[in-house]
Coordinates of C-alpha atoms and ligand atoms in Angstrom, one line a residue:
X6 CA 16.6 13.8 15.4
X7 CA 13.8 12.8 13.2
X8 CA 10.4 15.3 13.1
X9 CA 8.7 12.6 10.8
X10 CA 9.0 9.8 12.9
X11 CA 5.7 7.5 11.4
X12 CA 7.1 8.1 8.2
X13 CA 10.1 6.2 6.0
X14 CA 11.1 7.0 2.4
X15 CA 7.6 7.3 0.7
X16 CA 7.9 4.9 -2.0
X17 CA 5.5 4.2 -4.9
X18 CA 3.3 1.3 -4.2
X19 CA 0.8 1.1 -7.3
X20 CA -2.5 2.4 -8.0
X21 CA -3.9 -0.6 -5.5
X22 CA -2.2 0.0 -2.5
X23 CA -4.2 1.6 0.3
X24 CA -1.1 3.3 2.1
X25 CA -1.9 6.7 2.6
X26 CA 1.7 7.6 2.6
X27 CA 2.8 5.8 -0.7
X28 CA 2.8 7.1 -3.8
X29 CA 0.1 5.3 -6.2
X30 CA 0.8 7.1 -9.6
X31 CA 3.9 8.4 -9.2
X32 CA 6.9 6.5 -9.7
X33 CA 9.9 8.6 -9.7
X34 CA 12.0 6.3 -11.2
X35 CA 9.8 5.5 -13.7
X36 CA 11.2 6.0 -17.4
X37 CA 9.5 7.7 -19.8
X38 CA 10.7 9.0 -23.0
X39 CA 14.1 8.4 -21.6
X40 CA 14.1 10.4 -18.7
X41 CA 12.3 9.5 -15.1
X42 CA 9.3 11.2 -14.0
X43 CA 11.4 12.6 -11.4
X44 CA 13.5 14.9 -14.5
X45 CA 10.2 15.5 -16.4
X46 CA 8.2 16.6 -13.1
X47 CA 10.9 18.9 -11.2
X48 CA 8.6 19.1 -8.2
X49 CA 9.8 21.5 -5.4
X50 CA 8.1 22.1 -1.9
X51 CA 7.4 25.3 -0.4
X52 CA 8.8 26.9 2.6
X53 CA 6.2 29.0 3.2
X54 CA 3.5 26.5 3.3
X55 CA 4.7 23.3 4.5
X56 CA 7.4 25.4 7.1
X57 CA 5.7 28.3 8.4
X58 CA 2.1 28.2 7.6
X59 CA 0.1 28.0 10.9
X60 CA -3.6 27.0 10.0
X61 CA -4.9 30.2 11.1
X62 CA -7.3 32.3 9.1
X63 CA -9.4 35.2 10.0
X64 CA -11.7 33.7 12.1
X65 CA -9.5 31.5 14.5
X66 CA -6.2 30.9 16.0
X67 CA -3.4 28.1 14.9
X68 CA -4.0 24.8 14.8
X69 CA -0.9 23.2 13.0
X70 CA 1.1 20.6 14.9
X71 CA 4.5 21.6 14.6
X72 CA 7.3 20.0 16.4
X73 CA 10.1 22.8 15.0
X74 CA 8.6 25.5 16.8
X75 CA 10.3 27.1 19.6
X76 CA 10.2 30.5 21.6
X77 CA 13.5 31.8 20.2
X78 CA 12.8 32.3 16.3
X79 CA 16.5 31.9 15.2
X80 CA 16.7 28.3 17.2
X81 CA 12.8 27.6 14.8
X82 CA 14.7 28.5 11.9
X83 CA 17.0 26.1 12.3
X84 CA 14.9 23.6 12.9
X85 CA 13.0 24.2 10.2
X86 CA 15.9 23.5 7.9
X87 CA 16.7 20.3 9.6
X88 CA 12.9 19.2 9.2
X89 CA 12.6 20.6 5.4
X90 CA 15.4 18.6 4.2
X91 CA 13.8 14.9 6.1
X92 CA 10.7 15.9 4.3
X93 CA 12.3 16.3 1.0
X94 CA 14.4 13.5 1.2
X95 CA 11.3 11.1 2.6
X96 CA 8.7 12.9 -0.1
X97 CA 11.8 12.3 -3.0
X98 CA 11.2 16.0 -4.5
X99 CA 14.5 17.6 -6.2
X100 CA 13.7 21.2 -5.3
X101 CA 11.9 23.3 -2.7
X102 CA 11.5 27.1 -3.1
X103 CA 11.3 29.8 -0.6
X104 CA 10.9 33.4 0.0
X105 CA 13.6 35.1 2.7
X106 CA 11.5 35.6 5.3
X107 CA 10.2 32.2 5.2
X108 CA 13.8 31.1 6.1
X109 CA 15.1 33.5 8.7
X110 CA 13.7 35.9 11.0
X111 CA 13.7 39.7 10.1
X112 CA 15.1 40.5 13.6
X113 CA 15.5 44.3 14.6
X114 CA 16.9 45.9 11.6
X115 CA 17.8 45.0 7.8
X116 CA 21.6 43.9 9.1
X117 CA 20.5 41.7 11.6
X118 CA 18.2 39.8 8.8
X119 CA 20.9 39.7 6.8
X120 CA 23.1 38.3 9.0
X121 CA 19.8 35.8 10.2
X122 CA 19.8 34.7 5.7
X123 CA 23.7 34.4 5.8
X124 CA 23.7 31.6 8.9
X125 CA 20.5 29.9 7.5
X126 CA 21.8 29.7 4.1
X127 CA 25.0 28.1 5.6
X128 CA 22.9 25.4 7.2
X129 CA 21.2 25.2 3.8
X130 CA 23.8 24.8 1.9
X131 CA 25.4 21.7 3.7
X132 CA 22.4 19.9 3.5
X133 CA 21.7 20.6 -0.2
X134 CA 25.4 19.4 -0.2
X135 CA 24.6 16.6 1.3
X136 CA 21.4 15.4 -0.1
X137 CA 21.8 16.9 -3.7
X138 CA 18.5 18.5 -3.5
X139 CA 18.2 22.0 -5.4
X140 CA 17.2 25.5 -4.9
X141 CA 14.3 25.7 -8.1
X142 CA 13.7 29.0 -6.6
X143 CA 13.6 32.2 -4.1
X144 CA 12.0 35.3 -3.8
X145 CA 12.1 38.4 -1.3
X146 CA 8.6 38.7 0.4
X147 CA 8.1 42.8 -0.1
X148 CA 4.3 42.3 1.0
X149 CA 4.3 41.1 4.3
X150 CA 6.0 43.6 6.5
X151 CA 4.3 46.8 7.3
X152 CA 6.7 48.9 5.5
X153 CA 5.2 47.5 2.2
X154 CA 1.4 48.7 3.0
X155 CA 1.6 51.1 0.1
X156 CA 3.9 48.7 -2.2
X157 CA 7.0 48.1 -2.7
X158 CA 8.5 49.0 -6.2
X159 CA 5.6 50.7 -7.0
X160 CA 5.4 52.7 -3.3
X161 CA 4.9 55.8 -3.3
X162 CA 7.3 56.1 -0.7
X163 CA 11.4 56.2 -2.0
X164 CA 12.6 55.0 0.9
X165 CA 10.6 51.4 0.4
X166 CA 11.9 51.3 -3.0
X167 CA 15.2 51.5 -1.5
X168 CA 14.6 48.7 1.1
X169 CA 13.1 46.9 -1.6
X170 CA 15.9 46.9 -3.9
X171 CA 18.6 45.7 -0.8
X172 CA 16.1 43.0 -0.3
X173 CA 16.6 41.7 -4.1
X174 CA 20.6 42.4 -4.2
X175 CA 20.3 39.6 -1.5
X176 CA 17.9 37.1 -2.7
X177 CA 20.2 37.1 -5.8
X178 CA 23.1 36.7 -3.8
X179 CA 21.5 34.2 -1.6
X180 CA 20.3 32.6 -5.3
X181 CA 23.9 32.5 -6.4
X182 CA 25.3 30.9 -3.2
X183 CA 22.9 28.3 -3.1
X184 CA 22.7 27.7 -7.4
X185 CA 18.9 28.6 -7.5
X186 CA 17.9 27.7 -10.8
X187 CA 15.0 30.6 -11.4
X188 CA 14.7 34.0 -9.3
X189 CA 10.6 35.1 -8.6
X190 CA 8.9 38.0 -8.5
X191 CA 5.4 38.3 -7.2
X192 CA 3.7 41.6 -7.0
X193 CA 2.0 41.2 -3.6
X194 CA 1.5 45.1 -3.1
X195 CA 2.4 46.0 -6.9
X196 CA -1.0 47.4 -7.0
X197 CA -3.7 49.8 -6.2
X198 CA -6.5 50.5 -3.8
X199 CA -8.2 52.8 -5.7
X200 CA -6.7 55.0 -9.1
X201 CA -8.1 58.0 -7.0
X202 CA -4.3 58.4 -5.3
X203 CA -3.0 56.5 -7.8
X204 CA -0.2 57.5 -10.6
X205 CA -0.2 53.8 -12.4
X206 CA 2.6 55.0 -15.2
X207 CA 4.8 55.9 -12.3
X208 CA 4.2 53.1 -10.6
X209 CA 4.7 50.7 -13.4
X210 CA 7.6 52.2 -14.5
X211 CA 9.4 52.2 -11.3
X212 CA 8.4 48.3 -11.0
X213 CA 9.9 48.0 -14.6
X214 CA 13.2 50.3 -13.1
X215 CA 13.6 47.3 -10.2
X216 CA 13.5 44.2 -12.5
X217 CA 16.1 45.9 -14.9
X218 CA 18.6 46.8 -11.7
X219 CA 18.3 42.8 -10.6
X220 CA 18.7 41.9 -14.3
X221 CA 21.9 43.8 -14.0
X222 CA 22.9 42.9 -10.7
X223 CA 22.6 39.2 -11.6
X224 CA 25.3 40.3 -14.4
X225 CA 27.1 42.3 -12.5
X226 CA 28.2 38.5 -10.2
X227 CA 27.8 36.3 -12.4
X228 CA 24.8 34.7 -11.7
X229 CA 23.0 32.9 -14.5
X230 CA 19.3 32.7 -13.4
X231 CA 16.1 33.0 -15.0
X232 CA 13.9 35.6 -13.7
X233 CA 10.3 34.8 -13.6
X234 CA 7.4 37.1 -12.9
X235 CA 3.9 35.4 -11.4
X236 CA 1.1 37.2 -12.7
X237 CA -2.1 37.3 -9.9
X238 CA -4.8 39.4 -10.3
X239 CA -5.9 41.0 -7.4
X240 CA -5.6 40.0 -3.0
X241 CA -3.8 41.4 -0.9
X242 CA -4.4 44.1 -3.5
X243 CA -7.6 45.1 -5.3
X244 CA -5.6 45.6 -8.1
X245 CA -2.6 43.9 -9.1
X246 CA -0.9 45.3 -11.8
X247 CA 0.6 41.8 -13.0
X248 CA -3.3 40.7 -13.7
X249 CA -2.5 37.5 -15.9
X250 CA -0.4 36.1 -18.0
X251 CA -1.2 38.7 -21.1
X252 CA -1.0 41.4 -18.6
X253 CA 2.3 40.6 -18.0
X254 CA 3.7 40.1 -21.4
X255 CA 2.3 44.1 -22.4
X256 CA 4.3 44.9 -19.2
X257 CA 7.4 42.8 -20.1
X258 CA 7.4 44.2 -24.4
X259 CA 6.8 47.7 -22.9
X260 CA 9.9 47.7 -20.8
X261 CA 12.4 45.7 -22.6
X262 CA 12.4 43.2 -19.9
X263 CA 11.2 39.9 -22.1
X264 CA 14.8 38.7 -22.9
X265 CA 15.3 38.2 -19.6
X266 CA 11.6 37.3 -18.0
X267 CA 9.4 33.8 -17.8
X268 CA 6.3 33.8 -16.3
X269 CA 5.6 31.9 -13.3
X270 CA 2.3 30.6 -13.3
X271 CA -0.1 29.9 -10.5
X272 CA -3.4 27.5 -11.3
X273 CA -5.2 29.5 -8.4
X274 CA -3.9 32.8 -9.3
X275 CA -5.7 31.6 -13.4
X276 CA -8.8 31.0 -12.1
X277 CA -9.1 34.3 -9.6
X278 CA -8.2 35.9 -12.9
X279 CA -11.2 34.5 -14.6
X280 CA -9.1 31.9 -16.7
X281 CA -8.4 29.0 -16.5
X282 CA -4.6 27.3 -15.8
X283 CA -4.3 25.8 -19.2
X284 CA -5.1 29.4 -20.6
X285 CA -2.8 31.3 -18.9
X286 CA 0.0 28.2 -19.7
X287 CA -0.7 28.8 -23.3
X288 CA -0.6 32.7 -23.5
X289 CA 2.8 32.2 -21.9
X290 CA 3.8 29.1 -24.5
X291 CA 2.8 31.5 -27.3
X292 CA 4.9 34.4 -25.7
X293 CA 7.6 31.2 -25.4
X294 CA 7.2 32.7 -21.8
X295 CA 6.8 29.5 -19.7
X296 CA 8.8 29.5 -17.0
X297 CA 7.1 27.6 -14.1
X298 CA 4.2 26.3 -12.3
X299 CA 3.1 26.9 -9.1
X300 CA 0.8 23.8 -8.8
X301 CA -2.2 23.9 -6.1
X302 CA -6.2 24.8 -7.0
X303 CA -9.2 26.8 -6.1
X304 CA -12.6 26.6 -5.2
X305 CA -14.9 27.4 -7.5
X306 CA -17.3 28.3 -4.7
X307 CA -15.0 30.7 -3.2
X308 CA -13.3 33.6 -4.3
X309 CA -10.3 33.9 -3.2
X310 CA -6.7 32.1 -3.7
X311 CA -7.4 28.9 -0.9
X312 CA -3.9 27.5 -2.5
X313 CA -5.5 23.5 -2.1
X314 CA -3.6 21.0 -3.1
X315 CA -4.3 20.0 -7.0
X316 CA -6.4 16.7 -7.3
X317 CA -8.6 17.6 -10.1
X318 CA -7.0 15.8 -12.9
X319 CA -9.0 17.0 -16.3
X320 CA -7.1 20.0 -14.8
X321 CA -4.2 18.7 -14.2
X322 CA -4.4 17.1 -17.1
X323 CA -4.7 20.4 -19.4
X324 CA -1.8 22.0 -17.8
X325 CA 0.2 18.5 -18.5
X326 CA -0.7 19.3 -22.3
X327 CA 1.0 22.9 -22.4
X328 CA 4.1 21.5 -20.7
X329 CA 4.3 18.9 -23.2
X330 CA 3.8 20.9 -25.6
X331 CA 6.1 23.3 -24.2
X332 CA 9.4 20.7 -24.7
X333 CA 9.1 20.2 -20.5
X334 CA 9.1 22.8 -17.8
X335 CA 13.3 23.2 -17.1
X336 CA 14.9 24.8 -15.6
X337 CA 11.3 26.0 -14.0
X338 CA 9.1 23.2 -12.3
X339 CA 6.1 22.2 -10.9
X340 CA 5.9 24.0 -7.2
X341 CA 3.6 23.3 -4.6
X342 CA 2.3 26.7 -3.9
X343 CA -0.3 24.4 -2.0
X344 CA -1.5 24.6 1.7
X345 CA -3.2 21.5 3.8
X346 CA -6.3 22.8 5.1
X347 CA -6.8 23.7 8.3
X348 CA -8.6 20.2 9.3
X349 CA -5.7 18.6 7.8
X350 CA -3.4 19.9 10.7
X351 CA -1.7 16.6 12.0
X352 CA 2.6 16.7 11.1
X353 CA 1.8 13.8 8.5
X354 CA -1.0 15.6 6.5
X355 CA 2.2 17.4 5.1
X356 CA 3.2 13.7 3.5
X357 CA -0.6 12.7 2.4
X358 CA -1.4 16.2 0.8
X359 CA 2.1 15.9 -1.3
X360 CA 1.5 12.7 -2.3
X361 CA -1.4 13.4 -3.5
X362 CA -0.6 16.5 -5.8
X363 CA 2.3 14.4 -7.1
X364 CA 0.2 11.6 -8.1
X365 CA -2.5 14.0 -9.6
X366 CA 0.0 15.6 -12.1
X367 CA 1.6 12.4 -12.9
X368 CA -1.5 11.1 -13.6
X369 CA -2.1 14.2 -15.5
X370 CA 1.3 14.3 -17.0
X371 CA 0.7 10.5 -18.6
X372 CA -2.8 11.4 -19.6
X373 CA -1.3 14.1 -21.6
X374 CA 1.4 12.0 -23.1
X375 CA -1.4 9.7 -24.2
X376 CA -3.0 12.8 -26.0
X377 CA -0.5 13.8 -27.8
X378 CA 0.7 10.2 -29.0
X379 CA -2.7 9.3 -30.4
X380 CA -3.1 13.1 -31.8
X381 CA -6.3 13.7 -30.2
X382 CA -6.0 18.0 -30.0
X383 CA -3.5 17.8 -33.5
X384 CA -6.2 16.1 -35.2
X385 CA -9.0 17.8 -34.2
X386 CA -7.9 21.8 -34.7
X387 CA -6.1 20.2 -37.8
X388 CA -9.5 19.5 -39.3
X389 CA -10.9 22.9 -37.4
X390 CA -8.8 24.7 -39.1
X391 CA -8.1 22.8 -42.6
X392 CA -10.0 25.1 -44.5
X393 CA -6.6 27.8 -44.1
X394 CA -4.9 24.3 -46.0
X395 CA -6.3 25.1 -49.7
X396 CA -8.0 27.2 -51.8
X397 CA -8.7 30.7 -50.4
X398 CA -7.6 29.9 -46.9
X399 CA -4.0 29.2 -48.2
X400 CA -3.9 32.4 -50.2
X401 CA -4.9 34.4 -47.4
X402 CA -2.0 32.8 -45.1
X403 CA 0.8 33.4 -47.8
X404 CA -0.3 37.2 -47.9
X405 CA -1.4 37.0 -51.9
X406 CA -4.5 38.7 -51.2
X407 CA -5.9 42.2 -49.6
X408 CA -9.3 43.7 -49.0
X409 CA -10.3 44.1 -52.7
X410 CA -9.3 40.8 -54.1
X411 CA -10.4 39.1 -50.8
X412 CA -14.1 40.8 -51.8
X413 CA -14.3 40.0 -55.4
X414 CA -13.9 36.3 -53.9
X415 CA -16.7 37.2 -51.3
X416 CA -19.2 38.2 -54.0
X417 CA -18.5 35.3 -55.5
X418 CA -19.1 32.8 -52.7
X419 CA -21.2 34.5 -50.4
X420 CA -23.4 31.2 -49.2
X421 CA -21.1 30.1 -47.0
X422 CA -21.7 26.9 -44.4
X423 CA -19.8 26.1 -41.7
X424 CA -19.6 22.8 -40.1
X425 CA -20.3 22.0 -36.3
X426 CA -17.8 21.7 -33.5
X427 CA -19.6 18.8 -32.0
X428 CA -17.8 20.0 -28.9
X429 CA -19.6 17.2 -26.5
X430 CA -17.9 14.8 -28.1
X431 CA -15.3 15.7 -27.9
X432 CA -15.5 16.3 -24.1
X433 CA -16.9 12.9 -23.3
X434 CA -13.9 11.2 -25.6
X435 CA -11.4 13.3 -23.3
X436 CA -12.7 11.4 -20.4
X437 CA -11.3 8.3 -21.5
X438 CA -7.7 9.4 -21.4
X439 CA -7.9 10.8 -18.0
X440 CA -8.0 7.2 -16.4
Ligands
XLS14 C1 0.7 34.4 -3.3 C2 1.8 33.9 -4.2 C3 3.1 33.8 -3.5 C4 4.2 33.6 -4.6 C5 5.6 33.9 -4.1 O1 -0.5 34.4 -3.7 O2 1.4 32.7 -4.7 O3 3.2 32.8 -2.6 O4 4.2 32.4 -5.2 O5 5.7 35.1 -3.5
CA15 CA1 2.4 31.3 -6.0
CA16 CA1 -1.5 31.7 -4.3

């Protein structure tokens, strides 16, 4: 049974080949700093996306070609596991990532689903068995459902809470079975409508109540995991209470959760925040916070999370740089938190749209290498910042002075120049290293 049948191993083929399903840039055998692009890259599909996604949006119906799909959802399911492991094997990625409902239908009552994750987990399990392919991460979807309209932590209602916290005690059990590397909270409905009804303390607090019984449950069966929070600003709720990446850290600090906690980090999620993705990758580096990436990109024409594949690669590029600088991304990676577009609804646009985030960040990923080996951001803030290397600068970094000494020197030197940033430059000379 094959649901890829036009397609073979996708094999790298060089920046000249024409083959829409080869990869150009990436070659995931390919050594670098002795380790293959494969280790550094750790790039993991999504269930949600590339399994369940339909191609529908507000104003018309599905249009995705699908050959798993079936009348009986247990029966799609199971396809769906057959089919995710032929793509992962064909598209060579080491991980995929998935939230419970993605996997298994909810049937008629909280038992029945957990029965439905149990016998879909099996079939999972023998094929990561079988293939060596790893579980980078899962997450329980507490926004979908109607019972969540209100939130799900942060509900107002105790009896969601409840349901909530049986939906984590079996992602991480499900995480434990199948060796997931990281564990993933996003804050769908961890938000507000309007602060007119709203107690945010509460609400916060009881989020904050949630991470630390996982934290403990993790303990408690001796799972070894790395929780990760993904910050989003707003949709499906005006107001998400994990805004960004700085957001998130007050949150973590406040309630003794950043021992255990990483930040997952979305580009598209960045940008509806009003940031870009290298900013919120270097908050979380200076937090030493990076967990993972969930790779894809806006529009900047529209506002709202589109979740495209990422093909800029200045972008790409940038967020290469933090993850370099960052010593790599493990045990997080780079996750394709990406959707085709609806035009793109043929069974093989799943291939070509992979491919082509893949060879974006490895382009990205070698551009950044390049950067750091010829010292091209070292070098500049180096001589931005040199004037902290002597003289006054150097006093005032090993604490010698205060406020009075620091204004006897003022008096004393008050016609001060400064010296420009020449900042085009400096973006035209980052242009060469992108190709
Ligand atoms: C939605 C989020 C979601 C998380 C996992 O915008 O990106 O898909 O990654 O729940
Ligand atoms: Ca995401
Ligand atoms: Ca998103």
């Amino acid at each position: 049974m094959t649901y890829f049948p036009n397609v073979d191993k996708v094999l790298y083929e060089g920046p000249d080949s024409t083959n829409m399903l080869a990869f150009h840039h990436y070659n995931p055998e390919e050594i670098i700093n002795g380790k293959t692009m494969k280790e550094h890259l750790r790039f993991a599909v999504a269930y949600w996306h590339t399994m369940t996604q339909d191609g529908s949006d507000p104003f018309g119906a599905a249009v995705n070609v699908r050959t798993w799909l079936t009348d009986d959802p247990m029966e799609t399911a199971k396809n769906r596991v057959t089919a995710i492991f032929e793509f992962l094997t064909k598209i060579d990625a080491p991980y995929f990532c998935f939230h419970d409902v993605d996997i298994a239908p909810e049937g008629n009552s909280l038992k029945e689903f957990n029965r439905n994750l149990d016998d879909i987990t099996d079939l999972i399990k023998a094929k990561m068995d079988e293939t060596g392919i790893k579980l980078l991460w899962n997450t329980a979807n507490m926004f979908t459902n109607p019972r969540f309209i209100h939130g799900a932590a942060s509900s107002p209602n105790a009896e969601v809470f409840a349901y909530a916290a049986a939906q984590v005690k079996k992602g991480l059990e499900l995480s434990k079975k199948l060796g997931g590397e990281n564990y993933v909270f996003w804050g769908g409905r961890e938000g507000y409508e309007t602060l007119l009804n709203t107690d945010m303390k509460f609400e916060q607090e009881n989020s904050a109540r949630l991470f630390h019984m996982a934290i403990d449950y993790a303990k408690e069966i001796g799972h070894q995991v790395q929780f990760l929070i993904e910050p989003k600003p707003m949709e499906p709720t005006k107001h998400q209470y994990d805004f960004d990446a700085a957001t998130t850290m007050a949150f973590l600090l406040k309630y003794n959760l950043d021992q255990d906690f990483k930040l997952n980090l979305e580009a598209n999620h960045a940008t509806l925040a009003g940031h870009t993705f290298e900013h919120e990758l270097n908050v979380a580096r200076n937090y030493n916070a990076l967990g993972s990436i969930d790779a894809n990109q806006g529009d900047v024409l529209l506002g709202w999370d589109t979740d495209e594949f990422p093909t800029d690669l200045q972008a790409a590029t940038l967020a290469m740089y933090e993850v370099v600088e960052n010593g790599g991304i493990a045990p997080g990676g780079i996750n394709f938190d990406s959707k085709v577009r609806r035009s793109s609804f043929e069974m093989d646009d799943l291939f070509i749209a992979h491919i082509a985030g893949m060879d974006t960040f490895a382009r990205g990923f070698k551009a950044a290498l390049r950067l750091k080996a010829d010292g091209f951001f070292d070098t500049l803030k180096a001589e931005r910042y040199a004037s902290y290397q002597t003289g006054i600068g150097a006093d005032i970094l090993a604490n010698k002075m205060d406020l009075k000494s620091l204004e006897q020197y003022a008096l004393a030197h008050d016609q001060i120049t400064n010296q420009s940033s020449h900042i085009e430059y400096v973006k035209s000379k980052l242009n060469d290293y992108l190709v």
